[in-house]
Short mmCIF file of C-alpha atoms in Angstrom, two decimals:
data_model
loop_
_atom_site.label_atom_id
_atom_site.label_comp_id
_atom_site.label_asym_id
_atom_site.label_seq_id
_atom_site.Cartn_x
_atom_site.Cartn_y
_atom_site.Cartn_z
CA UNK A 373 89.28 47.27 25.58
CA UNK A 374 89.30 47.05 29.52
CA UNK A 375 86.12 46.11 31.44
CA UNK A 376 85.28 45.25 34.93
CA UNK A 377 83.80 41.38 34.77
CA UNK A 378 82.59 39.15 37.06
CA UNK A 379 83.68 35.27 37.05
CA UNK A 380 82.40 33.80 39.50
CA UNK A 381 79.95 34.74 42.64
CA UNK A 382 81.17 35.95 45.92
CA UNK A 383 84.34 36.58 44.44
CA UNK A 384 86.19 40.20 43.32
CA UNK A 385 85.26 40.83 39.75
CA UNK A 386 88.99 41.46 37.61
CA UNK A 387 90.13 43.93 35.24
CA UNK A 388 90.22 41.94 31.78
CA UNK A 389 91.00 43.04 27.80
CA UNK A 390 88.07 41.97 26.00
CA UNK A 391 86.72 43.10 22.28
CA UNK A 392 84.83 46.10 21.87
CA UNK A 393 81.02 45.74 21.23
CA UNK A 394 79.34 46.11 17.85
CA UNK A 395 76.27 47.16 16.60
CA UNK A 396 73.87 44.79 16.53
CA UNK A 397 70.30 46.52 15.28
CA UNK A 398 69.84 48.84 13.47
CA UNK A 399 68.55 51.21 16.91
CA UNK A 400 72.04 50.20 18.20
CA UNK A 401 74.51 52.94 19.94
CA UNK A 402 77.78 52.53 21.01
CA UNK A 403 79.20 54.72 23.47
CA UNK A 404 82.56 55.63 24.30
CA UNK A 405 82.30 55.50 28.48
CA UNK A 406 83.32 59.15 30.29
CA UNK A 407 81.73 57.82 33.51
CA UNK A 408 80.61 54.55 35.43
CA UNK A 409 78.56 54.92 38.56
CA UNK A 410 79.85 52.14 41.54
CA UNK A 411 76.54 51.31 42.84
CA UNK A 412 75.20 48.85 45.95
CA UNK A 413 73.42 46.94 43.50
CA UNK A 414 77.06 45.87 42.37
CA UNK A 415 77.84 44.75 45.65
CA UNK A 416 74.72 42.40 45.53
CA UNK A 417 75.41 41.62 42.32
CA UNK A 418 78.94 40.17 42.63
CA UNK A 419 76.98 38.45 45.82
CA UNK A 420 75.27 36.54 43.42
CA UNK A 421 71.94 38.07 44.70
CA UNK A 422 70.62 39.28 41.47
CA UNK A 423 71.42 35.86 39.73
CA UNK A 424 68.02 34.27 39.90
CA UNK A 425 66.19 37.32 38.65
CA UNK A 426 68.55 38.09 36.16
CA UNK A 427 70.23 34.80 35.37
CA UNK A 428 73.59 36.17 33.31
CA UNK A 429 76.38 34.17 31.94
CA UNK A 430 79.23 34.49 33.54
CA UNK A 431 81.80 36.15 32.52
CA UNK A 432 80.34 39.68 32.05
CA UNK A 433 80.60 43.30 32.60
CA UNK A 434 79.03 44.84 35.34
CA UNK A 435 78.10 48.98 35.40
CA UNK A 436 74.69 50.14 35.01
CA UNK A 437 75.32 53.71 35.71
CA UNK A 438 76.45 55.63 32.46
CA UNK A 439 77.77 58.71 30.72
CA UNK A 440 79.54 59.24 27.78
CA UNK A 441 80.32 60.04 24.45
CA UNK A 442 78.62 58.49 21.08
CA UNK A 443 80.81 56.72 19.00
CA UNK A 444 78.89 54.42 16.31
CA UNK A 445 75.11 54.76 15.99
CA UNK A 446 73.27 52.33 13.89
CA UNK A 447 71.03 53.00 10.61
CA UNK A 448 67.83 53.96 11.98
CA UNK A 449 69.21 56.41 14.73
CA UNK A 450 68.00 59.54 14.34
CA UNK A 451 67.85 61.29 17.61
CA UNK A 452 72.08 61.19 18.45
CA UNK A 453 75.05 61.07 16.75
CA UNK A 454 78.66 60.31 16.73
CA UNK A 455 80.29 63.06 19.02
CA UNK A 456 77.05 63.60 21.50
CA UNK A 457 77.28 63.85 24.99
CA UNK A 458 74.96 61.60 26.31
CA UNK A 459 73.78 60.11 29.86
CA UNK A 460 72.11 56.35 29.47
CA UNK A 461 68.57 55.63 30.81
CA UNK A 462 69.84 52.38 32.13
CA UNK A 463 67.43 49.66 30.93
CA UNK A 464 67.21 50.32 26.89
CA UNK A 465 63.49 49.22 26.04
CA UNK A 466 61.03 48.73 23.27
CA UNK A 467 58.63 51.69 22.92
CA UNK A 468 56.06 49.72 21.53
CA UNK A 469 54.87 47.57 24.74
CA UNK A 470 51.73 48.80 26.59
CA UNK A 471 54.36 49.62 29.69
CA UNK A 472 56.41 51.58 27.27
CA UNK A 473 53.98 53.96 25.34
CA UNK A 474 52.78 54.83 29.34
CA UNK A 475 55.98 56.00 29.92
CA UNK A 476 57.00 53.08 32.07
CA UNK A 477 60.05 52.39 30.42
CA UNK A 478 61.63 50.12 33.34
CA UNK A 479 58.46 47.90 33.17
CA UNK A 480 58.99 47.03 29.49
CA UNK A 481 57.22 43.24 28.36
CA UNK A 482 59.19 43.80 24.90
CA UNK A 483 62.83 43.33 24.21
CA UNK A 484 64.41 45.25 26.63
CA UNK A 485 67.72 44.89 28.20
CA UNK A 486 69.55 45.93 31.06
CA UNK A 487 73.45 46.32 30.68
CA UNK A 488 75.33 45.21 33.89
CA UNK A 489 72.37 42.95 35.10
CA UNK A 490 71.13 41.11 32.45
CA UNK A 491 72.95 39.05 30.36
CA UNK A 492 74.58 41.99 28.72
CA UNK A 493 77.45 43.38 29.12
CA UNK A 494 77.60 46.99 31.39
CA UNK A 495 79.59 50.32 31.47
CA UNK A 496 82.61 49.38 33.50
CA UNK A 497 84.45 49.72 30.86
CA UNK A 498 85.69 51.89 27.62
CA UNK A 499 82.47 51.31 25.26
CA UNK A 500 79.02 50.43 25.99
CA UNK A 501 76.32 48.78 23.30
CA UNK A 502 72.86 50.17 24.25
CA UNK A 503 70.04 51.70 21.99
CA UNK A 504 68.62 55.23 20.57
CA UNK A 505 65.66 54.58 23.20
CA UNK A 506 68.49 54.82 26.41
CA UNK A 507 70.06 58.03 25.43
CA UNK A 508 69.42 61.19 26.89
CA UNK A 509 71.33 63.92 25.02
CA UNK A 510 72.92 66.38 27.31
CA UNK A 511 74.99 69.82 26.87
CA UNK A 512 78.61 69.21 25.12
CA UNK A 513 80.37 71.48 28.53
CA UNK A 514 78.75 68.25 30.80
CA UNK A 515 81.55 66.01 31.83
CA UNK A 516 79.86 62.32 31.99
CA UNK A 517 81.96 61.48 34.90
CA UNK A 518 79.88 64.46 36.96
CA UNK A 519 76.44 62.87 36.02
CA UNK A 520 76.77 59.46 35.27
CA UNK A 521 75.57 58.05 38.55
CA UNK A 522 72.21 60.13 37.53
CA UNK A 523 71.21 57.11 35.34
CA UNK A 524 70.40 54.87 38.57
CA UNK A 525 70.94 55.74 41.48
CA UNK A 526 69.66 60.14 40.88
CA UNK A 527 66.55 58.86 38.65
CA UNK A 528 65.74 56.13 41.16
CA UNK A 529 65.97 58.49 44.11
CA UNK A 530 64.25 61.13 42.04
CA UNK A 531 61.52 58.65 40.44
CA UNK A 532 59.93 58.46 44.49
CA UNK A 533 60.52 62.19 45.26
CA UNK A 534 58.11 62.73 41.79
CA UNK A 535 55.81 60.23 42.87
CA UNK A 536 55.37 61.52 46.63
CA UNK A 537 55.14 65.35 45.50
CA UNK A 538 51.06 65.58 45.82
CA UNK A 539 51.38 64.60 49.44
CA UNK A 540 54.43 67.03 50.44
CA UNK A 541 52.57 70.47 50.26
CA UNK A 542 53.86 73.21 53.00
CA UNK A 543 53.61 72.32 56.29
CA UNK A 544 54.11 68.63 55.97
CA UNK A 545 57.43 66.37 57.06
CA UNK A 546 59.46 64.01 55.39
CA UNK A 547 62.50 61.69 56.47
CA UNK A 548 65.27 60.71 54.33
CA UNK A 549 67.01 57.50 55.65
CA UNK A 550 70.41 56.49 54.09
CA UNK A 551 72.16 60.27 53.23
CA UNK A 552 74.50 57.98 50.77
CA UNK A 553 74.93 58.15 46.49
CA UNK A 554 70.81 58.10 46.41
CA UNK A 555 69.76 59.74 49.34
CA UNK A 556 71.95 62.69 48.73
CA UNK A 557 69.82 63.15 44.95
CA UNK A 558 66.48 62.51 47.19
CA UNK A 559 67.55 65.33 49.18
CA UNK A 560 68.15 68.17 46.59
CA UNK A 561 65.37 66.64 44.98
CA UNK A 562 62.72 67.36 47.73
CA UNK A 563 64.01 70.82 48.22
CA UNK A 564 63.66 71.77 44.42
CA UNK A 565 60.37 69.51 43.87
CA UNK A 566 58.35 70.38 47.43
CA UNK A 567 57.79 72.74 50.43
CA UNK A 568 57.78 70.04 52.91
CA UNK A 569 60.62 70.04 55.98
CA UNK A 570 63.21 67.68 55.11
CA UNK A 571 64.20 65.19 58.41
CA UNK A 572 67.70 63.36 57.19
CA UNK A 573 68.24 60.32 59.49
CA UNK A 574 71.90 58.70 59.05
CA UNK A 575 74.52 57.12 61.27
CA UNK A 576 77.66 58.65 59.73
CA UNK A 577 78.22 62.43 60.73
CA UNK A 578 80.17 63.08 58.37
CA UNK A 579 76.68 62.00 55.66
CA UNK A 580 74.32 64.28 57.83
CA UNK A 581 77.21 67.52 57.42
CA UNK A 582 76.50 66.84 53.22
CA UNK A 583 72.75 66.57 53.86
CA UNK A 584 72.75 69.97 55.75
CA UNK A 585 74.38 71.61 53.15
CA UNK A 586 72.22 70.40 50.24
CA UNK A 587 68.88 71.14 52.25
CA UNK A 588 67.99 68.96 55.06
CA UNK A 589 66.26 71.12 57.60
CA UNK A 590 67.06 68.90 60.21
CA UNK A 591 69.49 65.82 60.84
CA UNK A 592 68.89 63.03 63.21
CA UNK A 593 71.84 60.56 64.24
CA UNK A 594 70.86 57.17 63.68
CA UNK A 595 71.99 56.05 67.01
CA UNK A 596 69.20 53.57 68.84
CA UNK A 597 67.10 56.70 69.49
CA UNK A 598 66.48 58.58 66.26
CA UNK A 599 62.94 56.78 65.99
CA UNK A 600 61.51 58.35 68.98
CA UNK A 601 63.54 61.47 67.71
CA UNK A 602 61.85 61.66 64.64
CA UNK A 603 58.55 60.92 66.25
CA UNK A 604 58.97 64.17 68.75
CA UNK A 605 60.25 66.51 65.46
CA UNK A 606 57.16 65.15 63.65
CA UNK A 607 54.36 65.01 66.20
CA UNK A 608 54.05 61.28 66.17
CA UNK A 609 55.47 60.63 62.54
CA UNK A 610 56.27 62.00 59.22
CA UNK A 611 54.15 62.65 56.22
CA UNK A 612 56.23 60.46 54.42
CA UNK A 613 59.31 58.75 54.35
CA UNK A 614 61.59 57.56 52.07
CA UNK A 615 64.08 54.44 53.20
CA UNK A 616 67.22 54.21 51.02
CA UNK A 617 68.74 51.30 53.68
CA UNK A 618 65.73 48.93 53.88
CA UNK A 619 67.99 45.78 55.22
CA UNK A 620 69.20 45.52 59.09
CA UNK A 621 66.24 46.37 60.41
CA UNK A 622 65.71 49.64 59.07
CA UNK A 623 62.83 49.33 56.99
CA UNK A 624 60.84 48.60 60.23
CA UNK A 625 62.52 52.30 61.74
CA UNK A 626 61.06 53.80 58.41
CA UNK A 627 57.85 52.11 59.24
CA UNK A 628 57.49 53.08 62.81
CA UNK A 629 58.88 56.97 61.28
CA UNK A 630 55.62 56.85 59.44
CA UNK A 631 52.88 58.90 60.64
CA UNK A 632 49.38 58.08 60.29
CA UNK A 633 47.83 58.66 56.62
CA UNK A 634 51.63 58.48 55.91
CA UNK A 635 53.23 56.98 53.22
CA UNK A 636 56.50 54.88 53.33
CA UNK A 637 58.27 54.55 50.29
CA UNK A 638 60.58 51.98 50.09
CA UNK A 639 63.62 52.04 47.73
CA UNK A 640 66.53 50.09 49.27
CA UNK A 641 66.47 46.32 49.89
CA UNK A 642 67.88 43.41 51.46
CA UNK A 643 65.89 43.24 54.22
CA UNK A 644 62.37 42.12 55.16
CA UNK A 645 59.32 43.92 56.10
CA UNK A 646 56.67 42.68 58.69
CA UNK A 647 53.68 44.82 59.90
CA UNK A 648 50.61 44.13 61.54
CA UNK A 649 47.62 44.65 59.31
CA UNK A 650 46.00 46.32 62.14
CA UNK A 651 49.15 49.28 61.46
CA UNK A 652 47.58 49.55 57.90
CA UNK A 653 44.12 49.76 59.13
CA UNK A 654 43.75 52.08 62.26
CA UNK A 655 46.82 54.10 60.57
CA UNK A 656 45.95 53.92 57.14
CA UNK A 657 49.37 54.06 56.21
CA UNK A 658 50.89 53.22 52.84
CA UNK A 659 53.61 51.22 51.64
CA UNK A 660 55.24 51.74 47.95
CA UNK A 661 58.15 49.79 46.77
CA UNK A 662 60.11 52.22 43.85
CA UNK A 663 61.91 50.94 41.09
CA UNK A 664 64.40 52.65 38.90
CA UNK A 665 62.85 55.82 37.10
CA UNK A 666 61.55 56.45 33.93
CA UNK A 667 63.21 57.59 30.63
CA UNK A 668 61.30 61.06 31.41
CA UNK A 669 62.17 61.31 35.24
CA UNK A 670 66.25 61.13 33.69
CA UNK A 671 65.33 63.76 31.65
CA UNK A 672 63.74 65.93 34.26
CA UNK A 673 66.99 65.28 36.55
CA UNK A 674 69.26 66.48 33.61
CA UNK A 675 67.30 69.84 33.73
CA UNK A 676 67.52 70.19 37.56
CA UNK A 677 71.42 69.03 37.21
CA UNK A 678 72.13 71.51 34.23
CA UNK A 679 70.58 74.30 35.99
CA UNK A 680 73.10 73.62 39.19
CA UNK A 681 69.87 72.08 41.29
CA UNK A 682 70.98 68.97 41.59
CA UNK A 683 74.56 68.06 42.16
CA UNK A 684 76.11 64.60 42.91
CA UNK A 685 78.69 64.52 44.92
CA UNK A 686 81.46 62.09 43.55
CA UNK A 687 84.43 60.30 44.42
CA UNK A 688 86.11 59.66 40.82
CA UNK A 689 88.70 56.24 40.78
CA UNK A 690 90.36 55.42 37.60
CA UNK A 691 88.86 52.26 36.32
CA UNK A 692 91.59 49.90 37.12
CA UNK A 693 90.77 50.87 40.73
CA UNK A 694 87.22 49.00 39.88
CA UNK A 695 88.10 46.73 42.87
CA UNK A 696 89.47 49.83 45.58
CA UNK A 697 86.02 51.39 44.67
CA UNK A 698 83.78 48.47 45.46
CA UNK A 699 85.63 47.96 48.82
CA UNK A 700 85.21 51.29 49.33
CA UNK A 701 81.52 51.49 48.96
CA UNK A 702 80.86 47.96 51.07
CA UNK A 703 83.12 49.91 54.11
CA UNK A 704 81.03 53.22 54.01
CA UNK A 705 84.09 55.17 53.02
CA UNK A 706 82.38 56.69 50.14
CA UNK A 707 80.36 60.25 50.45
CA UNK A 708 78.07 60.64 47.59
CA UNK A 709 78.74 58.34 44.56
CA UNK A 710 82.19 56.42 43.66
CA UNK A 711 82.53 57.18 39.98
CA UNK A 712 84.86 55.05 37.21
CA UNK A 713 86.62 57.08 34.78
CA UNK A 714 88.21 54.77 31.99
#
């Protein structure tokens, strides 16, 4: 088959044939790929950023966002079979952990795995090897390559929404930063999830048009002065905010968005974030770092997606134009999520 690997750090990943993957438990699925999401984590990835954390040998395939179809299913699989539409939870885990039986799937101390990070290979490619535990079955009509970005970057964006919904009753504020592949899920997911106004801050117009028309109430340019703008639409900061740039000095504009009581939630990275204590005390405001969601929170999107109240907005490449996708994403050329289609 065809898959996207990467060789060697810092350099383009290539286009190679490589054997299909087998079954190798009996909890095993294979699935034929309809859909690979082209995330930033990619980017960092090929950077060689994830490779003390994750520590893969090189060659492998990268692509942690996935839909598809099921095309082998081992013994003990009970809950899909061959023929199923079917979006991935993207970290396949053990379900008998402590983390795992709380419904923290993407905290799992047992043998978990995480295709396209760890050293196994992803979805950029024509079949995936992941487990019953990862798949989410979804309606036959659903075309993987619409949804498949769901998996990270619309249950990650999603996961912070569900977390921040007790403190977003009517008549409090929130900021989106970063309108991109996640923000534009965090978006639809605040209107559908909350009552609270909806602030989107980017520095591409044409990212703060999309975030109008998916239910930002208002749009700030990020432009030197969309701090102080925020601060005057908010009365001195919003209830919270969620920052999906975090590098380049924008997690400290996400921190200074941050009212008092607030709570900044913190789901992009690459930068580095320095406070005063004296910020946490007299303002008692909150930082939370998010991870990818849960198992539950992608089944929870699928429902909001199915019923048309959630929709991610893609730019499809076939997947021998892996490497015209990445560039595209690492210029800012891409509105919404680049998609693979094998």
């Amino acid at each position: 088959m065809k898959a996207v690997r990467v060789h060697q750090y810092q350099q383009d990943p290539s286009l190679d044939d490589i054997a299909e993957p087998k079954l190798q438990g009996p909890l095993d699925v294979i699935v034929k790929i309809g859909g690979a999401g082209v995330c930033r984590t990619d980017l960092h990835i090929i950077n060689g950023d994830w490779e003390q954390i994750q520590d893969p040998t090189l060659p492998y395939v990268i692509g942690h966002e996935n839909a598809g179809w099921v095309a082998e299913v081992g013994d003990a699989v009970t809950n899909v079979a061959v023929g199923d539409t079917v979006i991935l939870h993207p970290q396949p885990s053990c379900g008998l952990c402590l983390a795992c039986r709380a419904g923290r799937d993407m905290q799992c101390t047992g043998d978990a795995f995480f295709p396209g990070l760890s050293n196994n290979d992803g979805g950029m490619a024509e079949y995936l090897r992941t487990t019953a535990r990862a798949c989410v079955k979804l309606d036959p009509s659903t075309n993987p390559a619409d949804v498949a970005a769901l998996a990270d970057a619309g249950i990650t964006a999603y996961h912070a929404v569900r977390k921040a919904v007790p403190y977003l009753y009517p008549g409090t504020t929130a900021v989106v930063q970063g309108a991109g592949g996640l923000g534009h899920i965090g978006i639809q997911s605040l209107a559908a999830l909350t009552a609270t106004k909806i602030i989107v801050v980017d520095k591409n117009p044409a990212a703060l048009e999309l975030a109008k028309s998916i239910g930002a109430d208002e749009t700030v340019r990020a432009d030197g002065d969309h701090v102080q703008a925020v601060q005057d639409l908010t009365g001195g900061g919003a209830t919270v905010v969620f920052d999906f740039v975090a590098e380049q000095g924008a997690e400290m504009d996400a921190w200074a968005m941050t009212g008092p009581a607030g709570y900044c939630f913190v789901l992009g990275y690459g930068g580095q974030f320095s406070a005063p204590t004296l910020d946490f005390v007299a303002g008692e405001k909150n930082v939370i770092g998010n991870i990818v969601g849960t198992y539950n929170d992608l089944a929870e999107l699928m429902v909001l997606a199915q019923a048309g109240k959630v929709t991610l907005h893609t730019v499809q490449y076939r997947l021998d134009q892996a490497l015209d996708a990445l560039h595209d994403l690492d210029a800012g050329k891409v509105r919404g999520r680049a998609i693979l289609v094998p």
